[in-house]
Amino acid sequence: MGRYTRQDIIRMVEEEDVEFIRLQFTDMFGTLKNVAITRSQLEKALDHQCMFDGSSIEGFVRIEESDMYLYPDLDTFAIFPWRPRQGRVARIICDIYRPDGRPFEGDPRYILKKTLAEAETMGYQFNVGPECEFFLFHTDENGCPTTLTHERAGYFDLGPVDLGENARRDMVLALEEIGFEIEASHHEVAPAQHEIDFRYDEGLKTADNIMTFKLAVKTIAKRFGLFASFMPKPRYGINGSGMHINMSVSENGKNIFQDPSDELGLSREAYYFIGGLMKHMQGMTAITNPLVNSYKRLVKGYEAPVHIAWSATNRSPLIRIPAARGEATRIELRCPDPAANPYLALAVCLAAGLDGIKNRLQPPAPVKTNIFHMQEAEKEKLRIESLPVNLHDAVKAMKQDAFICSVLGPHISEKYAEAKEAEWEAYREQVTDWEISSYLYRI
C-alpha cells in the first residue's frame, strides 16, 4: 500500500499553502524535466489528464505520435524547502504513459520498475546506497559556470580551508527537510570537490532520491553564488567525481549476500551477483559512464577503477566488498559517475546481478594486490580485462551485449546508442586546445 492517497495529496496542498506543483520526469539521458501546474489543476493531474509533447524531449517519440501523459506517483510528493513559504512549491515524480494507457517504453523509470518487478518474482528486493560526488565552482560576472575555485582543501578537510562548508551544510539541511536521512558529508580529495551520502533505500526510491539530490545541491549552490557540477572530470590533473553504487538484495527482509560460514562472509548469491556484473560490465559502461568526459575520469592515477576485477581487501578493482558484514553486507560498484541516468544505471546493475544468480555465474578469484602495480603479463595470466577506454568503445560493447539491450528495450537501446554515437562523432571532430599547444608551432 502506498504512503499517500489522492485525498492526502489534496489535503497537504491545501494545508501547506502549496500554489505550484511540479510534475517531474526524467529523459533518456538523466536530465530532470517538469510541467508546472497551479493548485487549481491538481485534481486533473491526479486523474492522469496532464499531457505534454513527447516529441520535444530528445529520444522520446516522433512528432506524429507526440502526445504523452504524466501519471503522478503519489508517494513522491514533497514540498521544496528552498522555495517561498507563501505560495509554496511541491513536486510529484511521474511515470510516462501513452494515450492508450500503456507505459511508455522510453521512460527510464519504467525500465527500472520493470527490472525491479522481475526481482520481485524471484522474491527479492533490491537495496541501493549511492555515493554522489560533485564540485562547487565559481560563476562569472554573468552568473555562468566556470571551473575556477580559490579553494585548496583536500580529503576530509574542514573550514576555513574548506570554503564550501557552509553551502554543504545548507544542502544537508534542505535534504533532511525533504525527508532524506543524511549519513555523512565531507570534503573530497580534489579542491572544491564534495560528497554527501544518504541512507540506502529500495531501488526505485534511491533513483528518485538521486534526481532530487542533484536538484537540491544545484539549487542551494546557486544561493551561495556557486555552481554545483556533477561532470565526471571537469578539470585535468585532479580526481574526477564518481557515484559509487552500493548494492544488496534481501529476501523476506534478510540480506541474502551474507554467509558467516564463508571465508569472506559472502553467500553463493553474492558471488553469482558479482559474476553477473563482471560478465556484463563492458556492455553496461555506456550507461554507467555516459559521456565523452566520463572516460577522462576512468584513467590510472586518480583512484577510479580501470580493470574488471573484484576484491574484499583493496580499492583498485572495479568491484569492492566493504568491510561490514551481516545485514550490512553489500557489493560496491565503483565505476559509475554522477552523469549517469540513475534509473537506467540501477536497472542494468540489478539485471546483470540477477543474470548472475539465475545462471550461477561464478566470478574469478578476488584480486588482493594493487592492479595498477601489476605487469601486463600478470594481468593477462589472471584474465583481467579493462573497461572501455572511450564512449565509442563503450557504445560498441553495449550494442554487442544482447542481454543489456534487452534490459533497456529496443526503444532506449537504439535511440541511446544513436545519440551517443553522434556525441562521439561531434567530439572526435573538434580541434582541442591540447592539439593546438602540442602541434601548431611544430608543424
CSV table of C-alpha atoms in Angstrom, one decimal:
chain,number,residue,atom,x,y,z
A,1,MET,CA,0.0,0.0,0.0
A,2,GLY,CA,1.2,3.5,-0.9
A,3,ARG,CA,2.2,6.1,1.7
A,4,TYR,CA,-0.1,8.7,0.3
A,5,THR,CA,-3.7,8.6,-1.1
A,6,ARG,CA,-5.2,11.1,-3.6
A,7,GLN,CA,-7.0,12.8,-0.7
A,8,ASP,CA,-3.8,13.0,1.2
A,9,ILE,CA,-2.2,15.0,-1.6
A,10,ILE,CA,-5.1,17.4,-2.0
A,11,ARG,CA,-5.2,17.9,1.8
A,12,MET,CA,-1.5,18.6,2.1
A,13,VAL,CA,-1.6,21.0,-0.8
A,14,GLU,CA,-4.3,23.0,1.0
A,15,GLU,CA,-2.9,22.8,4.5
A,16,GLU,CA,0.7,23.7,3.4
A,17,ASP,CA,-0.4,26.6,1.2
A,18,VAL,CA,1.1,25.0,-1.9
A,19,GLU,CA,0.4,27.0,-5.0
A,20,PHE,CA,2.6,25.3,-7.7
A,21,ILE,CA,3.1,21.6,-8.2
A,22,ARG,CA,5.9,20.4,-10.5
A,23,LEU,CA,5.1,17.2,-12.3
A,24,GLN,CA,8.7,15.9,-12.8
A,25,PHE,CA,10.0,13.2,-15.1
A,26,THR,CA,13.5,12.2,-16.4
A,27,ASP,CA,14.5,11.9,-20.0
A,28,MET,CA,16.7,9.2,-21.5
A,29,PHE,CA,19.9,10.9,-20.6
A,30,GLY,CA,19.1,11.6,-17.0
A,31,THR,CA,18.0,15.2,-17.3
A,32,LEU,CA,15.2,16.2,-15.0
A,33,LYS,CA,12.2,17.7,-16.7
A,34,ASN,CA,8.9,19.1,-15.4
A,35,VAL,CA,5.5,20.5,-16.2
A,36,ALA,CA,4.4,23.0,-13.6
A,37,ILE,CA,0.7,23.4,-12.7
A,38,THR,CA,-1.1,25.5,-10.2
A,39,ARG,CA,-3.2,24.1,-7.4
A,40,SER,CA,-6.4,24.5,-9.4
A,41,GLN,CA,-5.1,21.9,-11.9
A,42,LEU,CA,-4.1,19.3,-9.3
A,43,GLU,CA,-7.1,17.1,-9.5
A,44,LYS,CA,-6.8,17.0,-13.2
A,45,ALA,CA,-3.2,15.9,-12.9
A,46,LEU,CA,-4.2,13.2,-10.3
A,47,ASP,CA,-6.7,11.9,-12.8
A,48,HIS,CA,-3.9,11.4,-15.3
A,49,GLN,CA,-5.2,14.1,-17.7
A,50,CYS,CA,-2.0,16.1,-17.8
A,51,MET,CA,-0.5,15.8,-21.3
A,52,PHE,CA,2.8,17.0,-22.8
A,53,ASP,CA,4.6,17.0,-26.1
A,54,GLY,CA,6.9,14.0,-26.1
A,55,SER,CA,8.4,14.9,-29.5
A,56,SER,CA,10.1,17.8,-27.8
A,57,ILE,CA,12.1,15.5,-25.5
A,58,GLU,CA,15.2,14.1,-27.1
A,59,GLY,CA,15.0,10.3,-27.5
A,60,PHE,CA,11.2,10.1,-26.8
A,61,VAL,CA,8.9,9.9,-29.8
A,62,ARG,CA,8.4,11.3,-33.3
A,63,ILE,CA,6.2,14.4,-33.8
A,64,GLU,CA,3.4,12.3,-35.3
A,65,GLU,CA,3.0,10.4,-32.1
A,66,SER,CA,3.9,13.2,-29.7
A,67,ASP,CA,1.1,13.1,-27.0
A,68,MET,CA,2.3,11.7,-23.7
A,69,TYR,CA,0.5,11.6,-20.3
A,70,LEU,CA,2.0,12.1,-16.9
A,71,TYR,CA,0.9,9.7,-14.2
A,72,PRO,CA,1.9,11.1,-10.8
A,73,ASP,CA,3.5,8.7,-8.2
A,74,LEU,CA,1.7,9.9,-5.1
A,75,ASP,CA,4.4,8.6,-2.7
A,76,THR,CA,6.9,11.0,-4.2
A,77,PHE,CA,5.1,14.2,-3.1
A,78,ALA,CA,7.4,16.6,-1.5
A,79,ILE,CA,7.5,20.3,-0.7
A,80,PHE,CA,10.6,22.2,-1.7
A,81,PRO,CA,12.1,23.9,1.4
A,82,TRP,CA,14.1,26.3,-0.6
A,83,ARG,CA,11.1,28.0,-2.2
A,84,PRO,CA,9.0,30.8,-0.6
A,85,ARG,CA,6.8,29.8,2.4
A,86,GLN,CA,3.8,31.6,1.0
A,87,GLY,CA,2.5,30.1,-2.2
A,88,ARG,CA,4.9,27.1,-1.8
A,89,VAL,CA,6.2,24.8,-4.5
A,90,ALA,CA,5.9,21.0,-4.3
A,91,ARG,CA,6.8,18.2,-6.7
A,92,ILE,CA,5.5,14.8,-7.7
A,93,ILE,CA,7.6,12.4,-9.8
A,94,CYS,CA,5.6,11.0,-12.7
A,95,ASP,CA,5.6,7.9,-14.9
A,96,ILE,CA,5.1,8.5,-18.6
A,97,TYR,CA,2.2,6.8,-20.4
A,98,ARG,CA,0.9,6.6,-24.0
A,99,PRO,CA,-2.6,7.8,-24.8
A,100,ASP,CA,-3.9,4.3,-24.9
A,101,GLY,CA,-2.9,3.7,-21.3
A,102,ARG,CA,0.3,1.7,-21.9
A,103,PRO,CA,3.5,2.6,-20.1
A,104,PHE,CA,5.9,4.4,-22.4
A,105,GLU,CA,8.8,2.1,-23.2
A,106,GLY,CA,11.2,5.1,-23.5
A,107,ASP,CA,10.6,6.2,-19.9
A,108,PRO,CA,13.7,5.3,-17.9
A,109,ARG,CA,11.7,5.0,-14.7
A,110,TYR,CA,9.6,2.3,-16.4
A,111,ILE,CA,12.7,0.4,-17.3
A,112,LEU,CA,13.8,0.3,-13.7
A,113,LYS,CA,10.4,-0.6,-12.4
A,114,LYS,CA,10.2,-3.5,-14.9
A,115,THR,CA,13.6,-4.8,-13.7
A,116,LEU,CA,12.6,-4.5,-10.1
A,117,ALA,CA,9.4,-6.4,-10.8
A,118,GLU,CA,11.5,-9.2,-12.2
A,119,ALA,CA,13.4,-9.3,-9.0
A,120,GLU,CA,10.2,-9.4,-7.1
A,121,THR,CA,9.1,-12.5,-9.0
A,122,MET,CA,12.3,-14.1,-7.6
A,123,GLY,CA,11.3,-13.0,-4.1
A,124,TYR,CA,14.0,-10.3,-4.0
A,125,GLN,CA,14.1,-6.6,-3.0
A,126,PHE,CA,17.0,-4.5,-4.4
A,127,ASN,CA,18.6,-2.0,-2.0
A,128,VAL,CA,21.0,0.7,-3.1
A,129,GLY,CA,23.1,3.3,-1.4
A,130,PRO,CA,24.9,5.8,-3.7
A,131,GLU,CA,27.9,7.9,-3.0
A,132,CYS,CA,27.5,11.1,-5.0
A,133,GLU,CA,30.4,13.4,-5.6
A,134,PHE,CA,30.3,16.9,-7.0
A,135,PHE,CA,32.3,20.1,-7.5
A,136,LEU,CA,31.5,23.6,-6.3
A,137,PHE,CA,32.9,26.2,-8.8
A,138,HIS,CA,32.7,30.0,-9.1
A,139,THR,CA,30.4,31.7,-11.5
A,140,ASP,CA,31.5,34.6,-13.7
A,141,GLU,CA,30.1,38.1,-13.7
A,142,ASN,CA,27.1,36.9,-15.8
A,143,GLY,CA,26.3,34.1,-13.5
A,144,CYS,CA,27.6,31.5,-15.9
A,145,PRO,CA,29.5,28.5,-14.5
A,146,THR,CA,33.3,28.3,-14.6
A,147,THR,CA,35.8,25.7,-13.4
A,148,LEU,CA,37.5,28.2,-11.1
A,149,THR,CA,37.9,27.9,-7.4
A,150,HIS,CA,40.1,29.6,-4.8
A,151,GLU,CA,40.0,26.5,-2.6
A,152,ARG,CA,42.9,24.2,-1.9
A,153,ALA,CA,41.2,21.8,0.6
A,154,GLY,CA,41.6,18.1,0.4
A,155,TYR,CA,40.1,14.9,1.7
A,156,PHE,CA,38.2,15.4,5.0
A,157,ASP,CA,39.5,19.0,5.4
A,158,LEU,CA,37.2,21.4,7.3
A,159,GLY,CA,36.7,25.2,7.4
A,160,PRO,CA,38.1,27.7,7.0
A,161,VAL,CA,40.2,25.7,4.5
A,162,ASP,CA,37.0,24.1,3.1
A,163,LEU,CA,35.4,27.1,1.5
A,164,GLY,CA,32.3,25.1,0.6
A,165,GLU,CA,31.5,24.0,4.1
A,166,ASN,CA,28.6,26.4,4.6
A,167,ALA,CA,27.0,25.6,1.3
A,168,ARG,CA,27.3,21.9,2.0
A,169,ARG,CA,25.7,22.4,5.4
A,170,ASP,CA,22.7,24.1,3.9
A,171,MET,CA,22.4,21.3,1.3
A,172,VAL,CA,22.3,18.7,4.1
A,173,LEU,CA,19.6,20.7,6.0
A,174,ALA,CA,17.5,21.1,2.9
A,175,LEU,CA,17.7,17.4,2.0
A,176,GLU,CA,16.8,16.4,5.5
A,177,GLU,CA,13.7,18.7,5.4
A,178,ILE,CA,12.6,16.9,2.2
A,179,GLY,CA,12.9,13.5,4.0
A,180,PHE,CA,16.5,12.3,3.3
A,181,GLU,CA,18.4,10.6,6.0
A,182,ILE,CA,21.9,12.0,5.6
A,183,GLU,CA,24.6,9.7,6.9
A,184,ALA,CA,27.7,11.8,6.2
A,185,SER,CA,29.0,14.8,4.3
A,186,HIS,CA,32.6,15.8,3.8
A,187,HIS,CA,35.2,17.4,1.5
A,188,GLU,CA,36.6,15.1,-1.1
A,189,VAL,CA,40.1,14.6,-2.5
A,190,ALA,CA,40.2,17.4,-5.1
A,191,PRO,CA,39.9,21.1,-4.4
A,192,ALA,CA,36.3,22.2,-4.4
A,193,GLN,CA,35.1,18.6,-4.5
A,194,HIS,CA,32.4,17.4,-2.1
A,195,GLU,CA,30.4,14.3,-1.1
A,196,ILE,CA,27.1,13.9,0.7
A,197,ASP,CA,26.0,10.4,1.5
A,198,PHE,CA,22.3,9.5,2.1
A,199,ARG,CA,20.9,6.3,3.5
A,200,TYR,CA,20.4,3.3,1.3
A,201,ASP,CA,16.8,2.5,0.2
A,202,GLU,CA,14.8,0.4,-2.2
A,203,GLY,CA,16.0,0.7,-5.8
A,204,LEU,CA,13.2,3.0,-7.2
A,205,LYS,CA,13.3,5.3,-4.2
A,206,THR,CA,17.0,5.6,-4.5
A,207,ALA,CA,16.9,6.5,-8.2
A,208,ASP,CA,14.2,9.1,-7.4
A,209,ASN,CA,16.4,10.4,-4.5
A,210,ILE,CA,19.5,10.8,-6.7
A,211,MET,CA,17.5,13.1,-9.1
A,212,THR,CA,16.1,15.1,-6.1
A,213,PHE,CA,19.6,15.2,-4.6
A,214,LYS,CA,21.1,16.8,-7.7
A,215,LEU,CA,18.4,19.3,-8.0
A,216,ALA,CA,18.7,20.3,-4.3
A,217,VAL,CA,22.5,20.6,-4.5
A,218,LYS,CA,22.5,22.8,-7.6
A,219,THR,CA,19.7,25.0,-6.1
A,220,ILE,CA,21.5,25.6,-2.8
A,221,ALA,CA,24.8,26.1,-4.5
A,222,LYS,CA,23.3,28.9,-6.6
A,223,ARG,CA,22.2,30.7,-3.4
A,224,PHE,CA,25.9,30.9,-2.4
A,225,GLY,CA,26.9,32.2,-5.8
A,226,LEU,CA,28.4,28.9,-6.7
A,227,PHE,CA,27.8,26.3,-9.4
A,228,ALA,CA,27.4,22.7,-8.5
A,229,SER,CA,28.8,20.4,-11.2
A,230,PHE,CA,28.3,16.7,-11.5
A,231,MET,CA,30.5,16.5,-14.5
A,232,PRO,CA,32.8,13.4,-14.1
A,233,LYS,CA,36.1,15.2,-14.9
A,234,PRO,CA,35.8,18.9,-15.1
A,235,ARG,CA,39.5,19.6,-14.6
A,236,TYR,CA,42.6,17.9,-15.8
A,237,GLY,CA,45.1,16.7,-13.3
A,238,ILE,CA,42.8,16.1,-10.3
A,239,ASN,CA,40.4,13.4,-9.2
A,240,GLY,CA,37.1,13.2,-11.0
A,241,SER,CA,33.7,12.7,-9.5
A,242,GLY,CA,32.2,9.2,-9.1
A,243,MET,CA,28.9,7.8,-8.0
A,244,HIS,CA,29.8,4.5,-6.3
A,245,ILE,CA,26.8,2.2,-6.1
A,246,ASN,CA,26.5,0.0,-3.0
A,247,MET,CA,24.0,-2.8,-3.6
A,248,SER,CA,22.4,-5.6,-1.6
A,249,VAL,CA,19.5,-7.9,-2.2
A,250,SER,CA,17.1,-9.0,0.5
A,251,GLU,CA,14.6,-11.9,0.7
A,252,ASN,CA,11.9,-11.8,3.3
A,253,GLY,CA,13.7,-9.0,5.0
A,254,LYS,CA,17.1,-10.7,5.2
A,255,ASN,CA,20.2,-9.7,3.2
A,256,ILE,CA,20.9,-12.7,1.0
A,257,PHE,CA,24.5,-11.6,0.4
A,258,GLN,CA,25.7,-12.6,3.9
A,259,ASP,CA,27.0,-16.0,4.9
A,260,PRO,CA,29.1,-16.2,8.2
A,261,SER,CA,30.4,-19.6,7.3
A,262,ASP,CA,32.2,-18.3,4.2
A,263,GLU,CA,35.8,-17.2,4.3
A,264,LEU,CA,34.8,-13.7,3.1
A,265,GLY,CA,31.4,-13.7,4.8
A,266,LEU,CA,29.7,-13.9,1.4
A,267,SER,CA,26.9,-16.1,0.2
A,268,ARG,CA,26.7,-18.0,-3.1
A,269,GLU,CA,24.2,-15.4,-4.4
A,270,ALA,CA,26.7,-12.6,-3.6
A,271,TYR,CA,29.4,-14.4,-5.7
A,272,TYR,CA,26.9,-15.0,-8.5
A,273,PHE,CA,25.8,-11.4,-8.4
A,274,ILE,CA,29.5,-10.3,-8.8
A,275,GLY,CA,29.8,-12.8,-11.6
A,276,GLY,CA,26.9,-11.2,-13.4
A,277,LEU,CA,28.2,-7.7,-13.0
A,278,MET,CA,31.6,-8.8,-14.3
A,279,LYS,CA,30.2,-10.6,-17.3
A,280,HIS,CA,28.1,-7.6,-18.5
A,281,MET,CA,30.3,-4.7,-17.3
A,282,GLN,CA,31.6,-3.8,-20.7
A,283,GLY,CA,28.1,-3.7,-22.1
A,284,MET,CA,26.9,-1.7,-19.1
A,285,THR,CA,29.6,1.0,-19.2
A,286,ALA,CA,27.9,3.3,-21.8
A,287,ILE,CA,25.0,3.5,-19.2
A,288,THR,CA,27.0,3.9,-16.0
A,289,ASN,CA,29.5,6.2,-17.7
A,290,PRO,CA,27.5,8.0,-20.4
A,291,LEU,CA,29.7,10.9,-21.5
A,292,VAL,CA,32.8,11.5,-23.6
A,293,ASN,CA,34.1,13.2,-20.4
A,294,SER,CA,33.3,10.1,-18.3
A,295,TYR,CA,36.4,8.3,-19.7
A,296,LYS,CA,38.7,11.1,-18.7
A,297,ARG,CA,38.0,10.0,-15.1
A,298,LEU,CA,38.5,6.3,-15.8
A,299,VAL,CA,42.3,6.5,-16.1
A,300,LYS,CA,45.2,5.4,-13.9
A,301,GLY,CA,46.4,7.5,-11.0
A,302,TYR,CA,43.1,9.1,-9.8
A,303,GLU,CA,41.5,6.3,-7.7
A,304,ALA,CA,38.9,5.5,-10.4
A,305,PRO,CA,38.8,1.8,-11.5
A,306,VAL,CA,40.0,0.7,-14.9
A,307,HIS,CA,40.1,-3.1,-14.6
A,308,ILE,CA,37.2,-5.5,-14.4
A,309,ALA,CA,38.1,-7.4,-11.2
A,310,TRP,CA,36.9,-7.6,-7.6
A,311,SER,CA,38.3,-7.6,-4.1
A,312,ALA,CA,37.4,-7.6,-0.5
A,313,THR,CA,40.7,-6.0,0.6
A,314,ASN,CA,41.7,-3.2,-1.8
A,315,ARG,CA,40.2,-0.4,-3.8
A,316,SER,CA,41.9,-0.7,-7.1
A,317,PRO,CA,39.4,-3.2,-8.7
A,318,LEU,CA,36.1,-2.3,-10.2
A,319,ILE,CA,34.1,-4.1,-7.5
A,320,ARG,CA,34.8,-3.8,-3.8
A,321,ILE,CA,33.3,-5.6,-0.9
A,322,PRO,CA,33.2,-3.1,2.0
A,323,ALA,CA,34.2,-4.5,5.4
A,324,ALA,CA,30.8,-4.5,7.1
A,325,ARG,CA,29.1,-7.9,7.3
A,326,GLY,CA,25.8,-9.4,8.4
A,327,GLU,CA,22.8,-7.3,7.3
A,328,ALA,CA,25.3,-4.6,6.1
A,329,THR,CA,27.0,-6.9,3.6
A,330,ARG,CA,27.0,-5.2,0.2
A,331,ILE,CA,28.7,-5.0,-3.2
A,332,GLU,CA,30.2,-1.7,-4.3
A,333,LEU,CA,30.5,-0.9,-8.0
A,334,ARG,CA,33.0,1.9,-8.3
A,335,CYS,CA,32.9,2.9,-11.9
A,336,PRO,CA,29.6,4.8,-12.3
A,337,ASP,CA,29.7,8.6,-12.3
A,338,PRO,CA,27.0,11.1,-11.4
A,339,ALA,CA,26.2,11.9,-15.0
A,340,ALA,CA,24.5,8.5,-15.4
A,341,ASN,CA,20.8,8.3,-15.6
A,342,PRO,CA,20.1,6.6,-12.2
A,343,TYR,CA,17.1,4.7,-13.4
A,344,LEU,CA,19.0,3.1,-16.3
A,345,ALA,CA,22.1,2.6,-14.3
A,346,LEU,CA,20.4,0.8,-11.4
A,347,ALA,CA,18.3,-1.3,-13.9
A,348,VAL,CA,21.4,-2.7,-15.7
A,349,CYS,CA,23.2,-3.3,-12.4
A,350,LEU,CA,20.3,-5.3,-11.0
A,351,ALA,CA,19.6,-7.1,-14.2
A,352,ALA,CA,23.3,-8.1,-14.6
A,353,GLY,CA,23.4,-9.3,-11.0
A,354,LEU,CA,20.2,-11.3,-11.4
A,355,ASP,CA,21.5,-12.9,-14.5
A,356,GLY,CA,24.5,-14.0,-12.5
A,357,ILE,CA,22.2,-15.5,-9.8
A,358,LYS,CA,20.0,-17.3,-12.3
A,359,ASN,CA,22.9,-18.8,-14.3
A,360,ARG,CA,25.2,-19.3,-11.3
A,361,LEU,CA,28.0,-17.3,-12.8
A,362,GLN,CA,31.0,-17.8,-10.6
A,363,PRO,CA,33.4,-14.9,-10.6
A,364,PRO,CA,37.2,-15.4,-10.8
A,365,ALA,CA,39.2,-15.3,-7.7
A,366,PRO,CA,39.4,-11.9,-5.9
A,367,VAL,CA,42.4,-9.7,-6.5
A,368,LYS,CA,44.3,-9.0,-3.3
A,369,THR,CA,47.1,-6.7,-4.7
A,370,ASN,CA,47.0,-3.3,-6.4
A,371,ILE,CA,46.2,-3.9,-10.0
A,372,PHE,CA,47.8,-0.7,-11.1
A,373,HIS,CA,51.1,-2.1,-10.0
A,374,MET,CA,50.8,-5.3,-11.9
A,375,GLN,CA,52.7,-6.1,-15.1
A,376,GLU,CA,50.7,-6.6,-18.3
A,377,ALA,CA,51.7,-10.3,-18.3
A,378,GLU,CA,50.4,-10.8,-14.8
A,379,LYS,CA,47.0,-9.2,-15.7
A,380,GLU,CA,46.8,-11.4,-18.8
A,381,LYS,CA,47.6,-14.5,-16.8
A,382,LEU,CA,44.7,-13.6,-14.4
A,383,ARG,CA,42.5,-12.7,-17.4
A,384,ILE,CA,41.8,-9.3,-16.0
A,385,GLU,CA,40.0,-7.3,-18.7
A,386,SER,CA,39.6,-3.5,-18.8
A,387,LEU,CA,36.7,-1.2,-19.1
A,388,PRO,CA,36.1,0.5,-22.4
A,389,VAL,CA,38.6,3.4,-22.9
A,390,ASN,CA,36.2,5.8,-24.5
A,391,LEU,CA,32.5,6.4,-25.3
A,392,HIS,CA,32.8,4.9,-28.8
A,393,ASP,CA,34.1,1.6,-27.4
A,394,ALA,CA,31.5,1.6,-24.7
A,395,VAL,CA,28.6,2.0,-27.1
A,396,LYS,CA,30.0,-0.7,-29.3
A,397,ALA,CA,30.2,-3.0,-26.3
A,398,MET,CA,26.7,-2.2,-25.3
A,399,LYS,CA,25.3,-3.0,-28.8
A,400,GLN,CA,27.1,-6.3,-28.7
A,401,ASP,CA,25.6,-7.3,-25.3
A,402,ALA,CA,22.2,-8.6,-26.3
A,403,PHE,CA,21.2,-9.0,-22.7
A,404,ILE,CA,21.9,-5.4,-21.7
A,405,CYS,CA,20.0,-4.2,-24.8
A,406,SER,CA,17.0,-6.4,-23.8
A,407,VAL,CA,17.0,-4.9,-20.3
A,408,LEU,CA,16.9,-1.4,-21.9
A,409,GLY,CA,14.4,-2.4,-24.5
A,410,PRO,CA,14.7,-1.7,-28.2
A,411,HIS,CA,13.4,1.8,-28.0
A,412,ILE,CA,16.0,3.1,-25.5
A,413,SER,CA,18.9,0.8,-26.6
A,414,GLU,CA,18.6,2.0,-30.2
A,415,LYS,CA,18.0,5.7,-29.6
A,416,TYR,CA,20.5,5.9,-26.8
A,417,ALA,CA,23.2,4.3,-29.0
A,418,GLU,CA,22.3,6.6,-31.9
A,419,ALA,CA,22.6,9.7,-29.7
A,420,LYS,CA,25.9,8.6,-28.0
A,421,GLU,CA,27.5,7.7,-31.4
A,422,ALA,CA,26.5,11.2,-32.6
A,423,GLU,CA,28.0,12.7,-29.4
A,424,TRP,CA,31.3,10.8,-30.0
A,425,GLU,CA,31.5,12.0,-33.6
A,426,ALA,CA,30.9,15.6,-32.6
A,427,TYR,CA,33.7,15.3,-30.1
A,428,ARG,CA,36.0,13.5,-32.5
A,429,GLU,CA,35.7,16.3,-35.0
A,430,GLN,CA,36.8,19.0,-32.5
A,431,VAL,CA,40.2,20.6,-32.6
A,432,THR,CA,41.2,20.9,-28.9
A,433,ASP,CA,43.5,23.3,-27.1
A,434,TRP,CA,45.8,20.4,-26.4
A,435,GLU,CA,46.2,19.8,-30.1
A,436,ILE,CA,46.9,23.5,-30.8
A,437,SER,CA,49.5,23.8,-28.0
A,438,SER,CA,51.2,20.5,-28.9
A,439,TYR,CA,51.3,20.7,-32.7
A,440,LEU,CA,50.7,24.2,-34.1
A,441,TYR,CA,54.3,25.6,-33.5
A,442,ARG,CA,55.9,22.3,-34.5
A,443,ILE,CA,54.3,21.6,-37.9
